[in-house]
Short mmCIF file of N, CA and C in Angstrom, two decimals:
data_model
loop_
_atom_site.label_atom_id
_atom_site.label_comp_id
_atom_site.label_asym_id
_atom_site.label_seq_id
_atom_site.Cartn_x
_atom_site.Cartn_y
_atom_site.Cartn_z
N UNK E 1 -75.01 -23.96 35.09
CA UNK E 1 -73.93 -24.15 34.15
C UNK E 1 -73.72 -22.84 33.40
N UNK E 2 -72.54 -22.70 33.49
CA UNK E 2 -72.02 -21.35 32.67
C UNK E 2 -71.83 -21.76 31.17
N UNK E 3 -71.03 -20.73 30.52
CA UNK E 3 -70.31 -20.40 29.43
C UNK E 3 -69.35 -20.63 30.20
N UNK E 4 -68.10 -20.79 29.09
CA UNK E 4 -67.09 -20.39 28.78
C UNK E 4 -66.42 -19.50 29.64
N UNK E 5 -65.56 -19.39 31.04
CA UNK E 5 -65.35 -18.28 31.78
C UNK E 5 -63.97 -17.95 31.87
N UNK E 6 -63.66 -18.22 30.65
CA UNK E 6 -61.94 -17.65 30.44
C UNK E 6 -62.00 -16.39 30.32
N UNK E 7 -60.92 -15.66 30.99
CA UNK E 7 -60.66 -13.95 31.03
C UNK E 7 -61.13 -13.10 29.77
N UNK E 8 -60.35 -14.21 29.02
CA UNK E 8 -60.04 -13.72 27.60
C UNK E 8 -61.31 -13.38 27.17
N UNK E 9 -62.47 -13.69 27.46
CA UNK E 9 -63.72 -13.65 26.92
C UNK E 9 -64.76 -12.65 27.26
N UNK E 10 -64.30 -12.51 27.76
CA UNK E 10 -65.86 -11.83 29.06
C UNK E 10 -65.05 -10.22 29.24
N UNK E 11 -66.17 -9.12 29.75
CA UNK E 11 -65.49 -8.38 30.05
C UNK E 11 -64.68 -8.22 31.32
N UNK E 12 -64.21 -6.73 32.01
CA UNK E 12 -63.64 -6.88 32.91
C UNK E 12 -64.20 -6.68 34.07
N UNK E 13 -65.50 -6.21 33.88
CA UNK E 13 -66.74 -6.40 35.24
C UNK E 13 -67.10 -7.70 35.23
N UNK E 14 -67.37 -8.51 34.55
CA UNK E 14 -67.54 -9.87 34.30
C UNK E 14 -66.31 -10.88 35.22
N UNK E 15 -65.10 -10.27 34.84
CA UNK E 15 -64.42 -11.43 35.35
C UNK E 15 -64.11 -11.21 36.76
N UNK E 16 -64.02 -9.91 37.47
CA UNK E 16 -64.33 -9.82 38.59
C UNK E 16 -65.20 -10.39 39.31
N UNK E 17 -66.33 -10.30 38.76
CA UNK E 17 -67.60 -11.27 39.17
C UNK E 17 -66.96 -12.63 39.26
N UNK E 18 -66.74 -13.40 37.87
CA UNK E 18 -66.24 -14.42 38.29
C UNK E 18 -65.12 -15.09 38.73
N UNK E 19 -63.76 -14.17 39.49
CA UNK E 19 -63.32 -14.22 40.44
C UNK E 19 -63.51 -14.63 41.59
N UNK E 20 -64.93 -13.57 41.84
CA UNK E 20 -65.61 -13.69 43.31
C UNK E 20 -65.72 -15.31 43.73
N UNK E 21 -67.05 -15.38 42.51
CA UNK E 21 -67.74 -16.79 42.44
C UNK E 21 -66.35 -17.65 42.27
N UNK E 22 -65.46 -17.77 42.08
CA UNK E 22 -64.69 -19.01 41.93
C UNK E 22 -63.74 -19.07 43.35
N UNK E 23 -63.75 -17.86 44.41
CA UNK E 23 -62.93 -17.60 45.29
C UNK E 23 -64.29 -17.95 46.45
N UNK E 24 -65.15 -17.83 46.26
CA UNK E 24 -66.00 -18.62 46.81
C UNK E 24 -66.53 -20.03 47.07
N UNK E 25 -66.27 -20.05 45.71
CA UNK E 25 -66.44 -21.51 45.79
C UNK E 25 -65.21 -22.72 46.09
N UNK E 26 -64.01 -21.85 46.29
CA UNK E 26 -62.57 -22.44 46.66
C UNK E 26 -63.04 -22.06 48.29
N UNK E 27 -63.67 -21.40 49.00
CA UNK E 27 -63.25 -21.12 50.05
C UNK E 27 -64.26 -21.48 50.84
N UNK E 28 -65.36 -22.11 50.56
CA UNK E 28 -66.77 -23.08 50.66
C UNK E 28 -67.20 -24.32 50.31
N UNK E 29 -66.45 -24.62 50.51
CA UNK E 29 -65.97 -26.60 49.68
C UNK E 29 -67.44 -26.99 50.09
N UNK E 30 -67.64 -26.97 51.07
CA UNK E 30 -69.72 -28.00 51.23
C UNK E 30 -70.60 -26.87 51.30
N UNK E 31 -70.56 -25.50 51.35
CA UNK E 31 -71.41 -24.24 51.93
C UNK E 31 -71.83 -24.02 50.31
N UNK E 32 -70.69 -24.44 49.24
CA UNK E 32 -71.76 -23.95 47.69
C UNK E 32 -72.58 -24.96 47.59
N UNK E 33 -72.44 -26.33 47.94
CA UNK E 33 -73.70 -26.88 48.06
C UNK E 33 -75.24 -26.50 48.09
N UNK E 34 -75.09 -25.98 49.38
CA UNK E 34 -76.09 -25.55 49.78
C UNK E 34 -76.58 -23.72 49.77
N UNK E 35 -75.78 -23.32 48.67
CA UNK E 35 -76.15 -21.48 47.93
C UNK E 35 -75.75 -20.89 49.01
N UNK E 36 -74.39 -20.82 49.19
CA UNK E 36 -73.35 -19.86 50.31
C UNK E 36 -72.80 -19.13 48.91
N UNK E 37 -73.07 -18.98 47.93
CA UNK E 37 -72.34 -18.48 46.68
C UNK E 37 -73.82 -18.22 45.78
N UNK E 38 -75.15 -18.31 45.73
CA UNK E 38 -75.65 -18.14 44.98
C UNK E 38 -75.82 -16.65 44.61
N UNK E 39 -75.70 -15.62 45.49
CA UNK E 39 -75.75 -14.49 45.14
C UNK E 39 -74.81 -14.03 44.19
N UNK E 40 -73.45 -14.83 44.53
CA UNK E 40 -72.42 -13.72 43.42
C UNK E 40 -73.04 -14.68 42.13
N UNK E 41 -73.33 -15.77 42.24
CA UNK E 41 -73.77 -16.68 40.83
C UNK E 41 -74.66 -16.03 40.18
N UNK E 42 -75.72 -15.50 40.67
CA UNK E 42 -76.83 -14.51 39.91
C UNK E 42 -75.75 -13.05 39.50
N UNK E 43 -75.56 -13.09 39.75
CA UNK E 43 -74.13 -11.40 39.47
C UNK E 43 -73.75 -12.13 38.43
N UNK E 44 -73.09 -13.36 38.60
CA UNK E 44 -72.20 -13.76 37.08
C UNK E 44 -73.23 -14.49 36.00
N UNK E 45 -74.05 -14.82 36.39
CA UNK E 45 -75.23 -14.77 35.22
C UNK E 45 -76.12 -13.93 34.48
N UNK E 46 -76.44 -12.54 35.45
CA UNK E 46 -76.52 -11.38 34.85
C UNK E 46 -75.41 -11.37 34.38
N UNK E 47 -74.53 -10.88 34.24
CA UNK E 47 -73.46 -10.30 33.58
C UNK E 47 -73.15 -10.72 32.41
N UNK E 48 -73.19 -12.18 32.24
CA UNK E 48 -73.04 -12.78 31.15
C UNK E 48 -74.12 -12.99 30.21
N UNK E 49 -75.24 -12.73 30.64
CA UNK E 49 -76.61 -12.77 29.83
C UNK E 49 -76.69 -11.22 29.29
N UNK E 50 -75.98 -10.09 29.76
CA UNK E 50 -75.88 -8.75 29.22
C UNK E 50 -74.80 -9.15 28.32
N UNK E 51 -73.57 -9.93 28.59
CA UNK E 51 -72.70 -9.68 27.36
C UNK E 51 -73.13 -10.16 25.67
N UNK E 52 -73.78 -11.62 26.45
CA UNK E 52 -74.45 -11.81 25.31
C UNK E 52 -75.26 -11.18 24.19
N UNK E 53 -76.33 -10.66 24.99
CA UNK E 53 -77.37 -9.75 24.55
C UNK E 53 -76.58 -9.24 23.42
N UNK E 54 -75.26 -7.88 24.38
CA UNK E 54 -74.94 -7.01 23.37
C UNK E 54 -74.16 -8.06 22.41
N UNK E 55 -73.38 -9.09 22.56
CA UNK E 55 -72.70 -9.81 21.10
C UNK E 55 -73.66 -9.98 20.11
N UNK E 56 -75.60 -10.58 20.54
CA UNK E 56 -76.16 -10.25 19.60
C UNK E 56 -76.02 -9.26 18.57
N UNK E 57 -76.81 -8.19 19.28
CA UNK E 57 -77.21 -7.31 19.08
C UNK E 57 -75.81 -7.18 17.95
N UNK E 58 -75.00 -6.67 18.13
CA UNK E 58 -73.80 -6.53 17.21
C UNK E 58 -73.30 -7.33 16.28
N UNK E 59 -73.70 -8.60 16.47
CA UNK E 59 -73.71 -9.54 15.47
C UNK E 59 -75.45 -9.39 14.11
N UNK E 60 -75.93 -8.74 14.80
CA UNK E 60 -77.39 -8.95 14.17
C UNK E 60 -76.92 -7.18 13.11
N UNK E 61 -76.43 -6.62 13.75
CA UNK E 61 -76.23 -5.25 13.28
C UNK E 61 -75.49 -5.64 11.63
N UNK E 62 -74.11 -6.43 12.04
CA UNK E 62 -73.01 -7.20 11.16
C UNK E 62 -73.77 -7.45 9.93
N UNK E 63 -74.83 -8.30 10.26
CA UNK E 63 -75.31 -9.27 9.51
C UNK E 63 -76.11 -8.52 8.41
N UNK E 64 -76.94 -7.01 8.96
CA UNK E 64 -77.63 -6.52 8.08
C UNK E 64 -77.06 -5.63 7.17
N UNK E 65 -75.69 -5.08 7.70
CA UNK E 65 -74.62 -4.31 6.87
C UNK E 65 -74.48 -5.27 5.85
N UNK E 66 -74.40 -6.47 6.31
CA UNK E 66 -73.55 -7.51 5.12
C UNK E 66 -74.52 -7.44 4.05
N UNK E 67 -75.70 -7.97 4.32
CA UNK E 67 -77.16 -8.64 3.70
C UNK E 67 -76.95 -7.06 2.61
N UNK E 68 -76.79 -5.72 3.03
CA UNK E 68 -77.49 -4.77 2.68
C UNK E 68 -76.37 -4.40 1.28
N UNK E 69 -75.12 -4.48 1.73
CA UNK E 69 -73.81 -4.30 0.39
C UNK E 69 -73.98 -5.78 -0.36
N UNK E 70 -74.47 -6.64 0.04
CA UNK E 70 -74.70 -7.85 -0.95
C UNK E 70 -76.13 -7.46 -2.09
N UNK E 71 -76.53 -6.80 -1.17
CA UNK E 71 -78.36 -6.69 -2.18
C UNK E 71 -77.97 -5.40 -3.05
N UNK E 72 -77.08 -5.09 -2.94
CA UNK E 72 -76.43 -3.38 -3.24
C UNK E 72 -75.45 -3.84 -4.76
N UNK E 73 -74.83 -4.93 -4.14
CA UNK E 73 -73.66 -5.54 -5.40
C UNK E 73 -74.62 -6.37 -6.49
N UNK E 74 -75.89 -6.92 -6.02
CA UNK E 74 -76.43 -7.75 -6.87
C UNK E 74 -77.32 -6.92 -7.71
N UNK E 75 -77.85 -5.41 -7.48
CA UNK E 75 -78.52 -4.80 -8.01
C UNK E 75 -77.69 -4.24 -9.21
N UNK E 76 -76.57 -4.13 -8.64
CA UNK E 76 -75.71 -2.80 -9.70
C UNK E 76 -74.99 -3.36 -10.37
N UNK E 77 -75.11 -5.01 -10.18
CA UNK E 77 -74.00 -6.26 -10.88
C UNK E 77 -72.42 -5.89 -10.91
N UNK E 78 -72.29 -4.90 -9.73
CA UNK E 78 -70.99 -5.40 -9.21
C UNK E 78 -70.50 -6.56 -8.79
N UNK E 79 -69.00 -6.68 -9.57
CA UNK E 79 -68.41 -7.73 -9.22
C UNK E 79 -67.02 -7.60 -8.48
N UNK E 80 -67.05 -6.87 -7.54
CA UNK E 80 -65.75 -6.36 -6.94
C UNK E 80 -65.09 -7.63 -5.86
#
């Protein structure tokens, strides 16, 4: 089970990937059954387990900028 695999989301190595996998799996009706597609599936699960990562990572970055001008406003009793 994936994420979410709208264009809009993912990058554009990503959706190529899942192009593949979905043009595969249109063109293998009983063969994905049985992992005639599991290779590009590991491609689109790497891929999406790197995008993640970095949304962490950039969300965790966000979070300490925020934490850090909040501990910054409460010291100097700014009220901006």
């Amino acid at each position: 089970m994936h994420t979410d695999l709208a264009s809009h989301l993912h990058t554009p190595a990503c959706n190529k990937l899942i192009e593949e996998l979905q043009a595969c799996h249109d063109n293998n009706a009983f063969g994905r059954f049985i992992g005639i597609c599991n290779s590009i599936d590991d491609k689109v699960v790497k891929c999406l387990k790197g995008e993640r990562i970095a949304r962490s990572a950039a969300n965790r970055a966000k979070a300490r900028e925020q934490q850090a001008r909040y501990k910054e406003r409460l010291l100097h009793g700014d009220t901006e």
